[in-house]
Amino acid sequence: MKLTVLGATGGIGGQIVRQALAAGHDVTAVVREKSRLALEHPALRVVTADPTDAWALVPFVTGRDAVLSALGPRGRKAVGIASAGTAGALQAMDAAGVRRVVVVSAAPLAPIPDGESLFLRYVGTPLIRVVLKSLYADLAEMETLLRDSPAEWTSVRPPRLTDKPFTGSYRTVVGGAVPKGMSISRADTAHAMLAMVDDPATFRQPVGVAY
């Protein structure tokens, strides 16, 4: 497949690029600074663009099979990039006639699943939602933009992310959160996103993913 990756220099984005290339896909990685993606491959094109600028993105999504976005803030000052970048991507995709997009969101946006511990249900998850209120508000706005668009979108909702190695062994729940799913590595999150690109069961759905 021909894939465009936004947020390609981040932990998940970099994994998406590397795994996609290893799987034989053609990848266009959109970055702000080329020096931050130290990777060369015959099937990789690294381009610079502001991910919030729809018209700047149009040439890099034209003719692609799907867009994968790992956009997320590197700090509190960058909160807002997920929704702003998604808005730009959706506009560019619409102009280019591209329908498929897979984005990273977060597990706390989903209702707490049945069977979760009392601590997580009444203390842990509510506390996280308060502490990271601005981050989750941005992700909620991103998901609203997706639902209101004509795109064939999937919003992947991992819990706590780690830098542990790829395993390929994790659980997914279409339309909900993974019960007692406490964490997942960035490598496995990237793997899940790539696996969902051509899975119609995930179209226009949030998908929980966790160990």
PDB file of C-alpha atoms in Angstrom:
ATOM      1  CA  MET A   1       0.000   0.000   0.000  1.00  0.00           C
ATOM      2  CA  LYS A   2       0.931   3.642  -0.389  1.00  0.00           C
ATOM      3  CA  LEU A   3       0.833   5.259   3.049  1.00  0.00           C
ATOM      4  CA  THR A   4       1.345   8.784   4.354  1.00  0.00           C
ATOM      5  CA  VAL A   5       2.420   9.071   7.994  1.00  0.00           C
ATOM      6  CA  LEU A   6       1.928  12.232  10.053  1.00  0.00           C
ATOM      7  CA  GLY A   7       3.891  12.642  13.274  1.00  0.00           C
ATOM      8  CA  ALA A   8       6.558  10.357  11.852  1.00  0.00           C
ATOM      9  CA  THR A   9       9.293  11.489  14.261  1.00  0.00           C
ATOM     10  CA  GLY A  10       7.381  10.507  17.417  1.00  0.00           C
ATOM     11  CA  GLY A  11       7.530   7.211  19.257  1.00  0.00           C
ATOM     12  CA  ILE A  12       4.500   5.682  17.543  1.00  0.00           C
ATOM     13  CA  GLY A  13       5.025   7.465  14.231  1.00  0.00           C
ATOM     14  CA  GLY A  14       8.584   6.239  13.908  1.00  0.00           C
ATOM     15  CA  GLN A  15       7.423   2.700  14.597  1.00  0.00           C
ATOM     16  CA  ILE A  16       4.689   3.000  11.966  1.00  0.00           C
ATOM     17  CA  VAL A  17       7.248   4.112   9.375  1.00  0.00           C
ATOM     18  CA  ARG A  18       9.711   1.324  10.164  1.00  0.00           C
ATOM     19  CA  GLN A  19       7.117  -1.427  10.360  1.00  0.00           C
ATOM     20  CA  ALA A  20       5.373  -0.274   7.196  1.00  0.00           C
ATOM     21  CA  LEU A  21       8.634  -0.324   5.273  1.00  0.00           C
ATOM     22  CA  ALA A  22       9.479  -3.777   6.651  1.00  0.00           C
ATOM     23  CA  ALA A  23       6.071  -4.979   5.434  1.00  0.00           C
ATOM     24  CA  GLY A  24       6.790  -3.730   1.907  1.00  0.00           C
ATOM     25  CA  HIS A  25       4.654  -0.589   1.878  1.00  0.00           C
ATOM     26  CA  ASP A  26       5.529   2.667   0.129  1.00  0.00           C
ATOM     27  CA  VAL A  27       5.774   5.393   2.805  1.00  0.00           C
ATOM     28  CA  THR A  28       5.684   9.179   2.714  1.00  0.00           C
ATOM     29  CA  ALA A  29       6.702  10.518   6.134  1.00  0.00           C
ATOM     30  CA  VAL A  30       5.578  14.078   6.856  1.00  0.00           C
ATOM     31  CA  VAL A  31       7.853  15.817   9.372  1.00  0.00           C
ATOM     32  CA  ARG A  32       8.679  19.334  10.496  1.00  0.00           C
ATOM     33  CA  GLU A  33      12.439  18.659  10.503  1.00  0.00           C
ATOM     34  CA  LYS A  34      14.016  15.990   8.297  1.00  0.00           C
ATOM     35  CA  SER A  35      16.995  15.672  10.631  1.00  0.00           C
ATOM     36  CA  ARG A  36      14.745  14.132  13.280  1.00  0.00           C
ATOM     37  CA  LEU A  37      14.015  11.053  11.151  1.00  0.00           C
ATOM     38  CA  ALA A  38      17.369   9.382  10.645  1.00  0.00           C
ATOM     39  CA  LEU A  39      16.162   6.683   8.288  1.00  0.00           C
ATOM     40  CA  GLU A  40      16.833   5.854   4.658  1.00  0.00           C
ATOM     41  CA  HIS A  41      14.974   3.316   2.545  1.00  0.00           C
ATOM     42  CA  PRO A  42      14.185   2.986  -1.174  1.00  0.00           C
ATOM     43  CA  ALA A  43      10.445   2.999  -0.417  1.00  0.00           C
ATOM     44  CA  LEU A  44      10.601   5.996   1.947  1.00  0.00           C
ATOM     45  CA  ARG A  45      10.080   9.647   1.051  1.00  0.00           C
ATOM     46  CA  VAL A  46      10.614  12.142   3.858  1.00  0.00           C
ATOM     47  CA  VAL A  47       8.958  15.529   3.308  1.00  0.00           C
ATOM     48  CA  THR A  48       8.580  18.653   5.434  1.00  0.00           C
ATOM     49  CA  ALA A  49       5.225  20.315   6.035  1.00  0.00           C
ATOM     50  CA  ASP A  50       3.122  21.849   8.760  1.00  0.00           C
ATOM     51  CA  PRO A  51       0.579  19.103   9.543  1.00  0.00           C
ATOM     52  CA  THR A  52      -2.051  21.733  10.316  1.00  0.00           C
ATOM     53  CA  ASP A  53      -1.746  23.284   6.839  1.00  0.00           C
ATOM     54  CA  ALA A  54      -4.203  21.410   4.637  1.00  0.00           C
ATOM     55  CA  TRP A  55      -2.948  22.823   1.350  1.00  0.00           C
ATOM     56  CA  ALA A  56       0.646  21.980   2.230  1.00  0.00           C
ATOM     57  CA  LEU A  57      -0.432  18.384   2.836  1.00  0.00           C
ATOM     58  CA  VAL A  58      -2.399  17.889  -0.392  1.00  0.00           C
ATOM     59  CA  PRO A  59       0.609  16.868  -2.545  1.00  0.00           C
ATOM     60  CA  PHE A  60       1.679  14.342   0.094  1.00  0.00           C
ATOM     61  CA  VAL A  61      -1.671  12.585   0.428  1.00  0.00           C
ATOM     62  CA  THR A  62      -2.616  12.627  -3.264  1.00  0.00           C
ATOM     63  CA  GLY A  63      -2.584   9.125  -4.718  1.00  0.00           C
ATOM     64  CA  ARG A  64      -2.132   7.449  -1.338  1.00  0.00           C
ATOM     65  CA  ASP A  65      -4.192   4.527  -0.048  1.00  0.00           C
ATOM     66  CA  ALA A  66      -4.326   5.766   3.540  1.00  0.00           C
ATOM     67  CA  VAL A  67      -3.104   8.354   6.009  1.00  0.00           C
ATOM     68  CA  LEU A  68      -1.890   7.318   9.462  1.00  0.00           C
ATOM     69  CA  SER A  69      -1.553  10.018  12.093  1.00  0.00           C
ATOM     70  CA  ALA A  70       0.508   9.664  15.254  1.00  0.00           C
ATOM     71  CA  LEU A  71       0.280  13.365  16.012  1.00  0.00           C
ATOM     72  CA  GLY A  72       0.331  14.231  19.691  1.00  0.00           C
ATOM     73  CA  PRO A  73       1.781  16.897  21.998  1.00  0.00           C
ATOM     74  CA  ARG A  74       5.381  16.673  23.179  1.00  0.00           C
ATOM     75  CA  GLY A  75       4.460  18.921  26.094  1.00  0.00           C
ATOM     76  CA  ARG A  76       1.565  20.899  27.500  1.00  0.00           C
ATOM     77  CA  LYS A  77       2.364  23.864  25.244  1.00  0.00           C
ATOM     78  CA  ALA A  78       1.765  21.687  22.189  1.00  0.00           C
ATOM     79  CA  VAL A  79      -1.704  20.524  23.246  1.00  0.00           C
ATOM     80  CA  GLY A  80      -4.066  21.049  20.325  1.00  0.00           C
ATOM     81  CA  ILE A  81      -1.904  19.459  17.651  1.00  0.00           C
ATOM     82  CA  ALA A  82      -4.030  16.292  17.425  1.00  0.00           C
ATOM     83  CA  SER A  83      -7.239  18.109  16.503  1.00  0.00           C
ATOM     84  CA  ALA A  84      -5.518  20.793  14.415  1.00  0.00           C
ATOM     85  CA  GLY A  85      -3.449  18.234  12.528  1.00  0.00           C
ATOM     86  CA  THR A  86      -6.455  15.993  11.972  1.00  0.00           C
ATOM     87  CA  ALA A  87      -8.452  18.939  10.641  1.00  0.00           C
ATOM     88  CA  GLY A  88      -5.647  19.682   8.199  1.00  0.00           C
ATOM     89  CA  ALA A  89      -5.356  16.047   7.154  1.00  0.00           C
ATOM     90  CA  LEU A  90      -9.098  15.652   6.594  1.00  0.00           C
ATOM     91  CA  GLN A  91      -9.231  18.771   4.420  1.00  0.00           C
ATOM     92  CA  ALA A  92      -6.216  17.614   2.408  1.00  0.00           C
ATOM     93  CA  MET A  93      -7.661  14.130   2.015  1.00  0.00           C
ATOM     94  CA  ASP A  94     -10.978  15.527   0.845  1.00  0.00           C
ATOM     95  CA  ALA A  95      -9.204  17.642  -1.776  1.00  0.00           C
ATOM     96  CA  ALA A  96      -7.146  14.657  -2.909  1.00  0.00           C
ATOM     97  CA  GLY A  97     -10.003  12.142  -2.882  1.00  0.00           C
ATOM     98  CA  VAL A  98      -8.443   9.955  -0.177  1.00  0.00           C
ATOM     99  CA  ARG A  99     -10.848   8.302   2.287  1.00  0.00           C
ATOM    100  CA  ARG A 100      -8.921   6.115   4.745  1.00  0.00           C
ATOM    101  CA  VAL A 101      -7.316   7.545   7.902  1.00  0.00           C
ATOM    102  CA  VAL A 102      -6.140   5.894  11.135  1.00  0.00           C
ATOM    103  CA  VAL A 103      -5.233   8.090  14.108  1.00  0.00           C
ATOM    104  CA  VAL A 104      -3.911   7.702  17.657  1.00  0.00           C
ATOM    105  CA  SER A 105      -6.249   8.710  20.463  1.00  0.00           C
ATOM    106  CA  ALA A 106      -6.374   7.484  24.094  1.00  0.00           C
ATOM    107  CA  ALA A 107      -8.219   4.895  26.181  1.00  0.00           C
ATOM    108  CA  PRO A 108      -9.707   7.367  28.731  1.00  0.00           C
ATOM    109  CA  LEU A 109     -12.019   8.720  26.020  1.00  0.00           C
ATOM    110  CA  ALA A 110     -13.917   5.426  26.089  1.00  0.00           C
ATOM    111  CA  PRO A 111     -16.488   4.477  28.746  1.00  0.00           C
ATOM    112  CA  ILE A 112     -14.935   2.417  31.540  1.00  0.00           C
ATOM    113  CA  PRO A 113     -15.503  -1.236  30.581  1.00  0.00           C
ATOM    114  CA  ASP A 114     -17.394  -3.731  32.735  1.00  0.00           C
ATOM    115  CA  GLY A 115     -15.206  -5.737  35.066  1.00  0.00           C
ATOM    116  CA  GLU A 116     -12.725  -2.932  35.706  1.00  0.00           C
ATOM    117  CA  SER A 117     -11.366  -2.632  39.245  1.00  0.00           C
ATOM    118  CA  LEU A 118     -13.102  -0.290  41.678  1.00  0.00           C
ATOM    119  CA  PHE A 119      -9.887   1.699  42.031  1.00  0.00           C
ATOM    120  CA  LEU A 120      -9.621   2.391  38.320  1.00  0.00           C
ATOM    121  CA  ARG A 121     -13.351   2.999  37.965  1.00  0.00           C
ATOM    122  CA  TYR A 122     -13.687   5.521  40.787  1.00  0.00           C
ATOM    123  CA  VAL A 123     -10.159   6.853  41.359  1.00  0.00           C
ATOM    124  CA  GLY A 124      -7.550   6.073  38.700  1.00  0.00           C
ATOM    125  CA  THR A 125      -9.378   6.863  35.467  1.00  0.00           C
ATOM    126  CA  PRO A 126     -11.291   9.923  36.804  1.00  0.00           C
ATOM    127  CA  LEU A 127      -8.026  11.315  38.211  1.00  0.00           C
ATOM    128  CA  ILE A 128      -6.202  10.862  34.905  1.00  0.00           C
ATOM    129  CA  ARG A 129      -9.067  12.575  33.074  1.00  0.00           C
ATOM    130  CA  VAL A 130      -8.753  15.584  35.399  1.00  0.00           C
ATOM    131  CA  VAL A 131      -4.953  15.846  35.389  1.00  0.00           C
ATOM    132  CA  LEU A 132      -4.751  15.552  31.600  1.00  0.00           C
ATOM    133  CA  LYS A 133      -7.997  17.396  30.912  1.00  0.00           C
ATOM    134  CA  SER A 134      -6.612  19.627  28.139  1.00  0.00           C
ATOM    135  CA  LEU A 135      -4.979  16.681  26.356  1.00  0.00           C
ATOM    136  CA  TYR A 136      -8.171  14.637  26.350  1.00  0.00           C
ATOM    137  CA  ALA A 137     -10.240  17.636  25.295  1.00  0.00           C
ATOM    138  CA  ASP A 138      -7.993  17.927  22.245  1.00  0.00           C
ATOM    139  CA  LEU A 139      -8.390  14.229  21.460  1.00  0.00           C
ATOM    140  CA  ALA A 140     -12.163  14.451  21.949  1.00  0.00           C
ATOM    141  CA  GLU A 141     -12.265  17.344  19.478  1.00  0.00           C
ATOM    142  CA  MET A 142     -10.191  15.264  17.062  1.00  0.00           C
ATOM    143  CA  GLU A 143     -12.658  12.384  17.284  1.00  0.00           C
ATOM    144  CA  THR A 144     -15.572  14.773  16.746  1.00  0.00           C
ATOM    145  CA  LEU A 145     -13.913  16.027  13.568  1.00  0.00           C
ATOM    146  CA  LEU A 146     -13.532  12.447  12.386  1.00  0.00           C
ATOM    147  CA  ARG A 147     -17.165  11.540  13.105  1.00  0.00           C
ATOM    148  CA  ASP A 148     -18.380  14.639  11.270  1.00  0.00           C
ATOM    149  CA  SER A 149     -16.242  13.895   8.215  1.00  0.00           C
ATOM    150  CA  PRO A 150     -16.970  11.575   5.265  1.00  0.00           C
ATOM    151  CA  ALA A 151     -13.660   9.774   5.856  1.00  0.00           C
ATOM    152  CA  GLU A 152     -13.353   6.074   6.588  1.00  0.00           C
ATOM    153  CA  TRP A 153     -11.625   6.703   9.899  1.00  0.00           C
ATOM    154  CA  THR A 154     -10.396   4.610  12.800  1.00  0.00           C
ATOM    155  CA  SER A 155      -9.398   6.119  16.141  1.00  0.00           C
ATOM    156  CA  VAL A 156      -7.013   3.821  18.028  1.00  0.00           C
ATOM    157  CA  ARG A 157      -7.226   4.241  21.808  1.00  0.00           C
ATOM    158  CA  PRO A 158      -4.256   2.839  23.741  1.00  0.00           C
ATOM    159  CA  PRO A 159      -3.841   3.137  27.529  1.00  0.00           C
ATOM    160  CA  ARG A 160      -0.441   3.939  29.096  1.00  0.00           C
ATOM    161  CA  LEU A 161       2.247   3.766  26.413  1.00  0.00           C
ATOM    162  CA  THR A 162       5.641   2.173  26.980  1.00  0.00           C
ATOM    163  CA  ASP A 163       8.858   1.795  24.998  1.00  0.00           C
ATOM    164  CA  LYS A 164       8.981  -1.982  25.467  1.00  0.00           C
ATOM    165  CA  PRO A 165       9.784  -4.141  22.423  1.00  0.00           C
ATOM    166  CA  PHE A 166       7.279  -5.246  19.803  1.00  0.00           C
ATOM    167  CA  THR A 167       5.378  -8.439  20.680  1.00  0.00           C
ATOM    168  CA  GLY A 168       2.507  -8.602  18.191  1.00  0.00           C
ATOM    169  CA  SER A 169       0.368  -9.972  21.034  1.00  0.00           C
ATOM    170  CA  TYR A 170      -2.328  -7.602  22.293  1.00  0.00           C
ATOM    171  CA  ARG A 171      -6.108  -7.270  22.554  1.00  0.00           C
ATOM    172  CA  THR A 172      -8.467  -5.015  20.620  1.00  0.00           C
ATOM    173  CA  VAL A 173     -12.073  -3.981  21.219  1.00  0.00           C
ATOM    174  CA  VAL A 174     -13.951  -2.294  18.386  1.00  0.00           C
ATOM    175  CA  GLY A 175     -16.144   0.475  19.757  1.00  0.00           C
ATOM    176  CA  GLY A 176     -14.885   0.236  23.331  1.00  0.00           C
ATOM    177  CA  ALA A 177     -11.983  -0.108  25.738  1.00  0.00           C
ATOM    178  CA  VAL A 178      -9.990  -3.233  26.544  1.00  0.00           C
ATOM    179  CA  PRO A 179     -11.038  -4.537  29.988  1.00  0.00           C
ATOM    180  CA  LYS A 180      -8.161  -4.371  32.478  1.00  0.00           C
ATOM    181  CA  GLY A 181      -5.879  -3.157  29.696  1.00  0.00           C
ATOM    182  CA  MET A 182      -3.274  -1.180  31.593  1.00  0.00           C
ATOM    183  CA  SER A 183      -0.574  -0.565  28.995  1.00  0.00           C
ATOM    184  CA  ILE A 184       0.807  -1.282  25.532  1.00  0.00           C
ATOM    185  CA  SER A 185       4.074  -0.477  23.818  1.00  0.00           C
ATOM    186  CA  ARG A 186       4.361   2.135  21.110  1.00  0.00           C
ATOM    187  CA  ALA A 187       5.657  -0.602  18.803  1.00  0.00           C
ATOM    188  CA  ASP A 188       2.545  -2.739  19.281  1.00  0.00           C
ATOM    189  CA  THR A 189       0.271   0.289  18.947  1.00  0.00           C
ATOM    190  CA  ALA A 190       1.893   1.028  15.591  1.00  0.00           C
ATOM    191  CA  HIS A 191       1.431  -2.604  14.569  1.00  0.00           C
ATOM    192  CA  ALA A 192      -2.262  -2.441  15.461  1.00  0.00           C
ATOM    193  CA  MET A 193      -2.735   0.735  13.446  1.00  0.00           C
ATOM    194  CA  LEU A 194      -1.151  -0.804  10.369  1.00  0.00           C
ATOM    195  CA  ALA A 195      -3.228  -3.960  10.771  1.00  0.00           C
ATOM    196  CA  MET A 196      -6.424  -1.901  10.855  1.00  0.00           C
ATOM    197  CA  VAL A 197      -5.757   0.059   7.661  1.00  0.00           C
ATOM    198  CA  ASP A 198      -7.498  -2.488   5.454  1.00  0.00           C
ATOM    199  CA  ASP A 199      -9.876  -3.927   8.066  1.00  0.00           C
ATOM    200  CA  PRO A 200     -13.457  -2.788   7.240  1.00  0.00           C
ATOM    201  CA  ALA A 201     -14.642  -3.829  10.715  1.00  0.00           C
ATOM    202  CA  THR A 202     -12.731  -0.854  12.135  1.00  0.00           C
ATOM    203  CA  PHE A 203     -14.027   1.755   9.679  1.00  0.00           C
ATOM    204  CA  ARG A 204     -15.676   4.730  11.394  1.00  0.00           C
ATOM    205  CA  GLN A 205     -15.007   3.198  14.787  1.00  0.00           C
ATOM    206  CA  PRO A 206     -12.873   3.881  17.861  1.00  0.00           C
ATOM    207  CA  VAL A 207     -10.833   0.801  18.752  1.00  0.00           C
ATOM    208  CA  GLY A 208      -9.360   0.042  22.158  1.00  0.00           C
ATOM    209  CA  VAL A 209      -5.969  -1.654  22.099  1.00  0.00           C
ATOM    210  CA  ALA A 210      -3.970  -2.951  25.059  1.00  0.00           C
ATOM    211  CA  TYR A 211      -2.204  -5.986  26.501  1.00  0.00           C
TER     212      TYR A 211
END
